[in-house]
Coordinates of C-alpha atoms and ligand atoms in Angstrom, one line a residue:
X1 CA -226.2 -3.3 72.4
X2 CA -227.7 -6.9 73.1
X3 CA -229.7 -6.9 76.5
X4 CA -232.1 -9.0 78.4
X5 CA -235.4 -7.6 79.6
X6 CA -236.7 -8.2 83.1
X7 CA -240.3 -7.6 83.8
X8 CA -241.3 -7.3 87.5
X9 CA -244.7 -5.7 88.9
X10 CA -245.5 -4.5 85.6
X11 CA -242.3 -2.6 85.0
X12 CA -239.7 -3.8 82.4
X13 CA -236.0 -3.2 82.8
X14 CA -233.4 -3.6 80.1
X15 CA -230.2 -5.3 81.4
X16 CA -227.1 -5.1 79.1
X17 CA -225.4 -8.3 77.9
X18 CA -221.5 -8.5 78.7
X19 CA -219.7 -10.6 76.2
X20 CA -216.1 -12.0 76.7
X21 CA -213.5 -12.7 73.9
X22 CA -214.7 -16.2 73.9
X23 CA -218.3 -15.3 73.3
X24 CA -219.1 -16.1 76.9
X25 CA -222.2 -14.0 77.9
X26 CA -223.4 -12.5 81.2
X27 CA -226.4 -10.1 82.2
X28 CA -225.1 -7.0 83.9
X29 CA -227.3 -6.9 86.7
X30 CA -225.5 -3.8 88.6
X31 CA -228.8 -1.5 88.2
X32 CA -231.2 -4.0 89.3
X33 CA -231.5 -3.2 92.9
X34 CA -231.7 0.5 92.4
X35 CA -234.4 0.0 89.8
X36 CA -236.4 -2.8 91.1
X37 CA -235.4 -3.2 94.9
X38 CA -234.5 -6.9 94.0
X39 CA -231.4 -8.4 94.5
X40 CA -230.1 -11.9 92.9
X41 CA -229.8 -15.0 94.9
X42 CA -227.2 -17.5 93.9
X43 CA -226.3 -19.8 96.7
X44 CA -222.7 -21.2 96.1
X45 CA -222.5 -18.7 93.2
X46 CA -223.4 -21.2 90.5
X47 CA -224.2 -18.6 87.9
X48 CA -222.6 -15.5 89.3
X49 CA -219.8 -13.7 87.7
X50 CA -217.9 -11.9 90.2
X51 CA -215.4 -10.1 87.8
X52 CA -214.2 -9.8 84.3
X53 CA -210.8 -11.2 83.9
X54 CA -208.2 -11.7 81.2
X55 CA -206.1 -14.2 82.9
X56 CA -207.5 -17.7 82.4
X57 CA -209.9 -19.3 80.2
X58 CA -212.0 -22.4 80.9
X59 CA -214.4 -24.1 78.9
X60 CA -215.8 -26.8 81.2
X61 CA -218.1 -28.4 78.5
X62 CA -215.3 -28.8 76.1
X63 CA -212.4 -29.5 78.7
X64 CA -210.4 -26.4 77.7
X65 CA -208.0 -24.7 80.0
X66 CA -205.9 -21.9 78.8
X67 CA -203.4 -19.2 80.6
X68 CA -203.5 -15.8 79.0
X69 CA -204.6 -17.8 75.7
X70 CA -201.9 -20.5 75.7
X71 CA -203.3 -24.1 75.9
X72 CA -202.5 -25.8 79.3
X73 CA -201.3 -28.8 77.1
X74 CA -198.5 -26.8 75.7
X75 CA -197.4 -25.0 78.9
X76 CA -197.3 -28.2 80.6
X77 CA -195.0 -29.8 78.1
X78 CA -192.7 -26.9 77.3
X79 CA -192.7 -24.1 79.8
X80 CA -190.9 -23.6 83.1
X81 CA -192.9 -22.8 86.1
X82 CA -191.2 -19.4 86.5
X83 CA -192.0 -18.5 82.9
X84 CA -195.7 -19.5 83.5
X85 CA -195.8 -17.5 86.8
X86 CA -194.6 -14.5 84.7
X87 CA -197.0 -15.1 82.0
X88 CA -199.9 -15.2 84.6
X89 CA -198.9 -12.1 86.6
X90 CA -197.7 -9.9 83.8
X91 CA -200.0 -11.0 80.7
X92 CA -197.2 -12.4 78.3
X93 CA -194.4 -14.7 78.5
X94 CA -191.1 -13.1 79.6
X95 CA -188.4 -12.0 77.0
X96 CA -184.9 -13.2 78.0
X97 CA -184.3 -10.0 79.8
X98 CA -187.4 -9.9 81.7
X99 CA -187.0 -13.8 82.5
X100 CA -183.4 -12.9 83.8
X101 CA -184.8 -10.2 86.2
X102 CA -187.7 -12.3 87.1
X103 CA -185.5 -15.0 88.2
X104 CA -182.9 -12.9 90.0
X105 CA -185.8 -11.6 92.1
X106 CA -186.7 -15.5 92.9
X107 CA -183.2 -16.1 93.6
X108 CA -182.5 -12.9 96.0
X109 CA -185.8 -13.5 97.8
X110 CA -185.6 -17.3 98.5
X111 CA -184.2 -17.1 102.1
X112 CA -186.7 -16.5 105.1
X113 CA -185.7 -14.2 108.0
X114 CA -183.6 -16.6 110.4
X115 CA -185.9 -15.2 113.4
X116 CA -188.6 -16.9 111.5
X117 CA -187.0 -20.3 112.0
X118 CA -188.3 -20.1 115.7
X119 CA -191.7 -20.1 114.5
X120 CA -191.3 -23.8 113.3
X121 CA -190.0 -24.7 116.8
X122 CA -193.5 -23.7 118.0
X123 CA -195.6 -26.0 116.0
X124 CA -196.2 -29.5 117.3
X125 CA -194.9 -32.2 115.0
X126 CA -198.4 -33.4 114.4
X127 CA -199.3 -30.0 112.9
X128 CA -200.9 -30.2 109.4
X129 CA -198.6 -28.6 106.7
X130 CA -201.2 -26.4 105.4
X131 CA -201.7 -24.7 109.1
X132 CA -198.1 -24.3 109.2
X133 CA -198.1 -22.6 105.7
X134 CA -200.8 -20.3 106.0
X135 CA -199.5 -19.1 109.4
X136 CA -196.1 -18.5 108.1
X137 CA -197.3 -16.7 104.8
X138 CA -199.2 -14.2 107.0
X139 CA -196.0 -14.2 109.2
X140 CA -194.1 -12.8 106.4
X141 CA -196.1 -9.6 106.6
X142 CA -194.4 -9.0 109.7
X143 CA -190.8 -9.3 108.4
X144 CA -191.0 -7.8 104.8
X145 CA -193.1 -4.7 105.6
X146 CA -191.4 -2.6 103.0
X147 CA -193.2 -4.7 100.4
X148 CA -196.4 -3.1 101.3
X149 CA -197.5 -1.2 98.2
X150 CA -200.3 0.6 96.8
X151 CA -198.5 0.7 93.5
X152 CA -199.5 -2.3 91.8
X153 CA -197.6 -1.6 88.7
X154 CA -194.0 -0.8 90.0
X155 CA -191.0 -2.4 91.4
X156 CA -192.3 -3.0 94.8
X157 CA -195.1 -5.1 93.6
X158 CA -192.6 -7.0 91.5
X159 CA -190.4 -7.8 94.4
X160 CA -193.4 -8.6 96.6
X161 CA -194.7 -11.1 94.0
X162 CA -191.2 -12.7 93.5
X163 CA -190.7 -12.8 97.4
X164 CA -194.0 -14.6 97.9
X165 CA -193.5 -17.2 95.2
X166 CA -189.9 -17.9 96.3
X167 CA -190.4 -17.9 100.1
X168 CA -193.6 -20.2 100.0
X169 CA -191.4 -22.9 98.5
X170 CA -188.7 -22.4 101.2
X171 CA -191.6 -22.4 104.2
X172 CA -192.9 -25.5 102.5
X173 CA -189.6 -27.3 102.4
X174 CA -188.8 -26.2 106.0
X175 CA -191.9 -27.3 107.5
X176 CA -191.3 -30.9 106.0
X177 CA -187.7 -30.9 107.4
X178 CA -189.2 -29.7 110.9
X179 CA -191.7 -32.5 110.8
X180 CA -189.3 -35.2 110.2
X181 CA -186.8 -33.8 112.7
X182 CA -184.0 -32.8 110.1
X183 CA -182.3 -29.6 110.1
X184 CA -183.5 -27.3 107.4
X185 CA -181.6 -26.8 104.2
X186 CA -180.9 -23.3 102.7
X187 CA -181.9 -22.7 99.1
X188 CA -179.2 -22.7 96.4
X189 CA -178.7 -19.9 94.1
X190 CA -177.9 -22.0 90.9
X191 CA -180.9 -24.2 90.9
X192 CA -184.2 -23.7 89.2
X193 CA -187.7 -23.4 90.9
X194 CA -188.6 -27.0 91.2
X195 CA -185.0 -28.4 91.6
X196 CA -184.4 -26.1 94.5
X197 CA -187.5 -27.1 96.3
X198 CA -186.5 -30.8 95.9
X199 CA -183.2 -30.0 97.0
X200 CA -184.6 -28.2 100.3
X201 CA -186.7 -31.3 100.8
X202 CA -184.3 -34.0 100.3
X203 CA -180.9 -32.8 100.7
X204 CA -179.3 -34.2 104.2
X205 CA -176.1 -34.5 105.8
X206 CA -176.2 -38.1 105.5
X207 CA -178.0 -38.5 102.3
X208 CA -177.2 -36.1 99.5
X209 CA -179.9 -35.2 97.2
X210 CA -179.2 -36.5 93.7
X211 CA -180.9 -34.4 91.0
X212 CA -182.9 -36.1 88.5
X213 CA -184.1 -34.2 85.6
X214 CA -187.2 -36.2 84.9
X215 CA -188.4 -35.9 88.5
X216 CA -187.7 -32.3 88.4
X217 CA -189.9 -31.8 85.4
X218 CA -192.5 -33.9 86.7
X219 CA -192.7 -31.5 89.6
X220 CA -192.5 -28.4 87.2
X221 CA -195.5 -29.8 85.2
X222 CA -197.6 -30.4 88.4
X223 CA -196.9 -26.8 89.6
X224 CA -197.8 -25.4 85.9
X225 CA -201.0 -27.6 86.0
X226 CA -202.0 -25.9 89.2
X227 CA -201.0 -22.4 88.5
X228 CA -204.4 -20.7 87.9
X229 CA -207.9 -21.7 87.6
X230 CA -209.9 -18.5 87.2
X231 CA -212.6 -17.7 89.9
X232 CA -212.3 -20.8 92.2
X233 CA -213.1 -20.9 95.9
X234 CA -209.4 -20.0 97.1
X235 CA -208.9 -17.4 94.4
X236 CA -212.2 -15.8 94.9
X237 CA -211.4 -15.7 98.6
X238 CA -207.9 -14.0 97.6
X239 CA -210.0 -11.3 95.7
X240 CA -212.7 -10.9 98.4
X241 CA -210.0 -10.3 101.1
X242 CA -207.8 -8.1 98.9
X243 CA -210.7 -6.0 97.9
X244 CA -210.6 -4.6 101.5
X245 CA -207.1 -3.2 100.6
X246 CA -205.4 -5.6 103.2
X247 CA -201.8 -6.5 102.0
X248 CA -201.0 -9.3 99.6
X249 CA -199.6 -11.8 102.3
X250 CA -202.8 -11.6 104.3
X251 CA -204.9 -12.2 101.1
X252 CA -202.8 -15.0 100.0
X253 CA -203.0 -16.5 103.5
X254 CA -206.8 -16.5 103.3
X255 CA -206.7 -18.1 99.9
X256 CA -204.4 -20.8 101.2
X257 CA -206.8 -21.6 104.2
X258 CA -209.7 -22.0 101.6
X259 CA -207.7 -24.3 99.6
X260 CA -207.1 -26.5 102.5
X261 CA -210.7 -27.8 102.5
X262 CA -211.4 -31.4 101.0
X263 CA -214.0 -30.3 98.5
X264 CA -211.3 -28.0 97.1
X265 CA -207.3 -28.3 97.2
X266 CA -207.5 -30.9 100.2
X267 CA -209.3 -33.4 97.8
X268 CA -205.7 -34.6 96.7
X269 CA -204.8 -35.7 100.1
X270 CA -208.3 -37.4 100.5
X271 CA -208.0 -39.2 97.0
X272 CA -204.8 -41.0 98.3
X273 CA -206.3 -41.8 101.7
X274 CA -209.3 -43.2 99.8
X275 CA -207.1 -45.2 97.5
X276 CA -205.4 -46.6 100.4
X277 CA -208.3 -47.4 102.4
X278 CA -209.6 -49.5 99.3
X279 CA -206.3 -51.4 99.3
X280 CA -205.7 -51.9 102.9
X281 CA -209.4 -53.0 103.5
X282 CA -209.5 -54.9 100.2
X283 CA -212.7 -53.1 99.3
X284 CA -214.5 -53.8 96.2
X285 CA -214.8 -51.0 93.5
X286 CA -218.4 -52.0 93.0
X287 CA -219.1 -51.2 96.7
X288 CA -217.2 -48.0 96.4
X289 CA -219.1 -46.7 93.5
X290 CA -222.3 -47.7 95.3
X291 CA -221.2 -45.9 98.4
X292 CA -220.5 -42.8 96.6
X293 CA -224.0 -42.8 95.1
X294 CA -225.7 -43.5 98.2
X295 CA -227.1 -40.3 99.8
X296 CA -227.1 -41.6 103.1
X297 CA -223.3 -42.5 102.9
X298 CA -220.9 -39.8 103.8
X299 CA -218.5 -41.2 101.2
X300 CA -217.7 -39.3 98.1
X301 CA -215.6 -40.2 95.4
X302 CA -212.8 -37.6 95.8
X303 CA -211.2 -36.4 92.9
X304 CA -214.3 -36.7 90.9
X305 CA -216.6 -34.0 89.7
X306 CA -216.0 -30.2 89.4
X307 CA -218.3 -27.1 89.4
X308 CA -217.1 -26.1 86.0
X309 CA -215.9 -28.9 84.3
X310 CA -218.6 -31.2 82.8
X311 CA -216.0 -33.1 80.7
X312 CA -212.7 -34.7 81.6
X313 CA -210.6 -32.1 83.3
X314 CA -207.7 -31.5 80.9
X315 CA -205.2 -31.4 83.8
X316 CA -206.3 -34.8 84.9
X317 CA -205.9 -36.0 81.4
X318 CA -202.4 -34.8 81.2
X319 CA -201.6 -36.2 84.6
X320 CA -203.0 -39.6 84.1
X321 CA -200.8 -39.8 80.6
X322 CA -197.7 -38.5 82.5
X323 CA -197.9 -41.1 85.2
X324 CA -198.2 -43.8 82.8
X325 CA -195.1 -42.6 80.8
X326 CA -192.9 -41.9 83.6
X327 CA -193.9 -45.2 85.6
X328 CA -192.8 -47.0 82.4
X329 CA -189.5 -45.3 82.0
X330 CA -188.6 -45.9 85.8
X331 CA -190.2 -49.2 85.8
X332 CA -191.9 -48.1 88.9
X333 CA -195.2 -49.4 90.1
X334 CA -197.8 -48.1 92.4
X335 CA -200.8 -50.2 93.4
X336 CA -202.8 -47.2 93.9
X337 CA -202.7 -46.3 90.2
X338 CA -204.4 -49.5 89.3
X339 CA -207.1 -48.8 91.9
X340 CA -207.6 -45.5 90.6
X341 CA -207.9 -46.6 86.9
X342 CA -210.5 -49.3 87.9
X343 CA -212.5 -46.8 89.8
X344 CA -212.5 -44.3 86.9
X345 CA -213.3 -46.9 84.5
X346 CA -216.2 -48.2 86.6
X347 CA -217.6 -44.6 87.5
X348 CA -217.4 -43.5 84.0
X349 CA -219.6 -46.4 83.0
X350 CA -222.2 -45.7 85.7
X351 CA -225.4 -44.0 85.1
X352 CA -225.2 -41.9 88.0
X353 CA -221.8 -40.5 87.2
X354 CA -222.6 -40.1 83.4
X355 CA -226.0 -38.3 83.9
X356 CA -224.2 -35.8 86.2
X357 CA -221.2 -35.5 84.0
X358 CA -218.7 -36.4 86.8
X359 CA -215.2 -37.0 85.5
X360 CA -211.6 -37.2 87.1
X361 CA -210.5 -33.7 88.2
X362 CA -207.0 -32.4 88.8
X363 CA -206.7 -34.0 92.2
X364 CA -207.4 -37.8 91.1
X365 CA -204.1 -38.5 89.6
X366 CA -201.8 -35.7 91.1
X367 CA -201.3 -37.6 94.5
X368 CA -199.9 -40.6 92.7
X369 CA -197.3 -38.5 90.9
X370 CA -196.3 -36.7 94.3
X371 CA -196.0 -40.1 95.8
X372 CA -193.5 -41.1 93.1
X373 CA -191.6 -37.8 93.5
X374 CA -191.4 -38.7 97.4
X375 CA -193.8 -35.9 98.7
X376 CA -195.7 -37.1 101.8
X377 CA -199.6 -37.2 101.5
X378 CA -200.1 -34.7 104.2
X379 CA -198.1 -32.2 102.0
X380 CA -200.1 -32.9 98.8
X381 CA -202.2 -29.7 99.4
X382 CA -199.1 -27.6 100.1
X383 CA -197.7 -28.4 96.8
X384 CA -201.1 -27.4 95.3
X385 CA -200.8 -24.0 97.1
X386 CA -197.1 -23.5 96.0
X387 CA -198.4 -24.2 92.3
X388 CA -201.6 -21.9 92.6
X389 CA -199.8 -18.9 94.0
X390 CA -198.8 -17.2 90.9
X391 CA -202.4 -17.4 89.8
X392 CA -203.5 -15.9 93.1
X393 CA -201.2 -13.3 92.9
X394 CA -202.3 -12.4 89.1
X395 CA -205.9 -12.3 90.2
X396 CA -205.1 -10.0 93.1
X397 CA -203.1 -7.7 90.8
X398 CA -205.7 -7.6 88.2
X399 CA -208.4 -6.6 90.7
X400 CA -206.3 -3.9 92.0
X401 CA -205.4 -2.6 88.6
X402 CA -209.2 -2.2 87.8
X403 CA -210.5 1.4 88.5
X404 CA -212.2 2.0 90.6
X405 CA -211.6 -0.8 93.0
X406 CA -214.8 -2.0 94.6
X407 CA -214.9 -3.9 98.0
X408 CA -216.4 -7.2 97.7
X409 CA -219.6 -7.3 99.6
X410 CA -222.5 -9.9 98.7
X411 CA -226.0 -9.3 99.9
X412 CA -228.5 -11.8 101.6
X413 CA -232.0 -12.6 102.0
X414 CA -232.8 -12.4 105.8
X415 CA -234.8 -15.3 107.0
X416 CA -234.5 -14.9 110.8
X417 CA -237.0 -13.5 113.4
X418 CA -238.7 -10.2 112.8
X419 CA -238.5 -7.8 115.7
X420 CA -238.9 -8.7 119.2
X421 CA -237.9 -7.5 122.5
X422 CA -234.9 -8.3 124.8
X423 CA -236.1 -10.5 127.7
X424 CA -233.9 -10.3 131.1
X425 CA -232.2 -13.5 131.7
X426 CA -234.4 -14.4 134.8
X427 CA -237.7 -14.1 132.9
X428 CA -236.8 -16.3 129.9
Ligands
ACO1 N1 -219.0 -38.5 94.5 C1 -220.3 -38.6 94.5 N2 -221.2 -37.7 94.0 C2 -220.9 -36.6 93.5 C3 -219.5 -36.2 93.5 C4 -218.4 -37.2 93.9 N3 -217.3 -36.7 93.9 N4 -219.4 -35.0 93.0 C5 -220.6 -34.5 92.7 N5 -221.5 -35.5 93.1 C6 -223.0 -35.6 92.9 C7 -223.7 -34.7 93.9 O1 -224.1 -35.6 94.9 C8 -224.8 -34.1 93.2 O2 -225.7 -35.2 93.1 P1 -227.4 -34.9 93.0 O3 -227.6 -33.9 92.0 O4 -228.2 -36.1 93.0 O5 -227.6 -34.2 94.5 C9 -224.2 -34.0 91.8 O6 -223.3 -34.8 91.7 C10 -223.7 -32.5 91.7 O7 -222.8 -32.3 92.7 P2 -222.6 -30.9 93.7 O8 -221.8 -31.1 94.9 O9 -223.8 -30.4 93.8 O10 -221.7 -30.2 92.5 P3 -220.9 -28.7 92.9 O11 -220.5 -28.1 91.8 O12 -221.5 -28.0 93.9 O13 -219.5 -29.4 93.6 C11 -217.4 -30.4 93.9 C12 -218.4 -29.8 92.8 C13 -217.4 -29.9 95.1 C14 -216.0 -30.6 93.1 C15 -218.1 -32.0 93.9 O14 -218.0 -32.6 92.7 C16 -217.2 -32.8 94.8 O15 -217.5 -32.8 96.1 N6 -216.3 -33.7 94.5 C17 -215.4 -34.6 95.2 C18 -214.2 -33.3 96.1 C19 -213.2 -33.1 94.9 O16 -212.6 -33.8 94.2 N7 -212.9 -31.8 95.2 C20 -211.7 -31.1 94.2 C21 -212.4 -30.4 93.2 S1 -211.2 -29.6 92.0 C22 -210.4 -28.5 92.9 O17 -211.1 -27.7 93.6 C23 -209.0 -28.5 92.7

């Protein structure tokens, strides 16, 4: 077996090399501390693998993304969101029978307990929808306790997974209705996943929702593009929290909170705010690029750069093309897409961005498409969470399927004071 050799204080240690199915390699350092007393230090986990996984493959240099081996481009064009959810969680595309059962579970678990509606009344209208979403997902653990399970293979898990995927959509739509002061709309059993969400968002007693297959497809595509992205900040949070054996709802709630941050899923809201700011204040693209490069400025080009992609994010490529096609078809224009394209063009020619391999990421164009669909800006990250949920569940299940389950617990190098005595308050 291939191995790496570490020499420390005159002793050598052979560390095995682990190889993945796409020839990615890692040094297995699990024997390191016992053999040498050393730990590894890797702030921000830039080079640290936390697990092996068979769910999603990314080649960041080549701009490749595949779910269970299937290229994202094919899934975005041909699959439904519920098929992709099934693929991620169970490893294969569903057979017609499996799809039927999964869809039935989604439909039967789409309503939330009526008592939970009172929670919405407790939130101020100004509450950020991500705060509401994370709170409500955790609150599901109060109402659906029969779904707590330690059997991660069985029917209970299947119901719990479907319940979360279905109910997160209802919670998101209800929080929107609450924020605009309209009555909530119950899900309809004959609508598919994305259509049902749009129906619950936009149906009202005075303005009935008119289904549009292109818009419904656009939303499905957006959800599919967000469905998993291996060990990112929020998914790793789900794994870390879940490794304590807490229930799935609590683990997902933690993941949603991690996703909210502007360096992660919250970037989609920041991108649109940035583009709007440029438009409103008539800022020049040249000045924006200069500010993004200026280390003394707080301005970052949101929607640009990625820890893993050092090439064009394939999801951004799909979304940019999708926006262009659907805008043309609908004869729809959004000044923000022109600003985004100008910014992209200028950044991709600029040495600072070229040297650091900074390209548009998934968040750069997603907001422009959400705007066309009619989703308000402060709900963009909620949309990301709905899309990402199947991936989070799949990763949680994969971790629990592994035997033995290891609680996640990183180490540290302590840099504080060495031992010193307690001094009573009057003598300090
Ligand atoms: N604008 C300007 N400069 C940037 C940007 C950006 N968007 N992104 C990275 N850089 C620069 C950094 O200043 C740094 O420069 P330096 O080497 O001179 O110090 C270099 O590029 C590397 O950047 P890091 O922040 O160290 O890269 P890291 O891998 O830690 O962070 C991240 C990746 C957080 C995505 C970063 O690129 C970023 O902040 N982008 C903007 C926010 C964003 O779009 N987030 C969404 C990411 S996709 C997702 O999570 C769904």
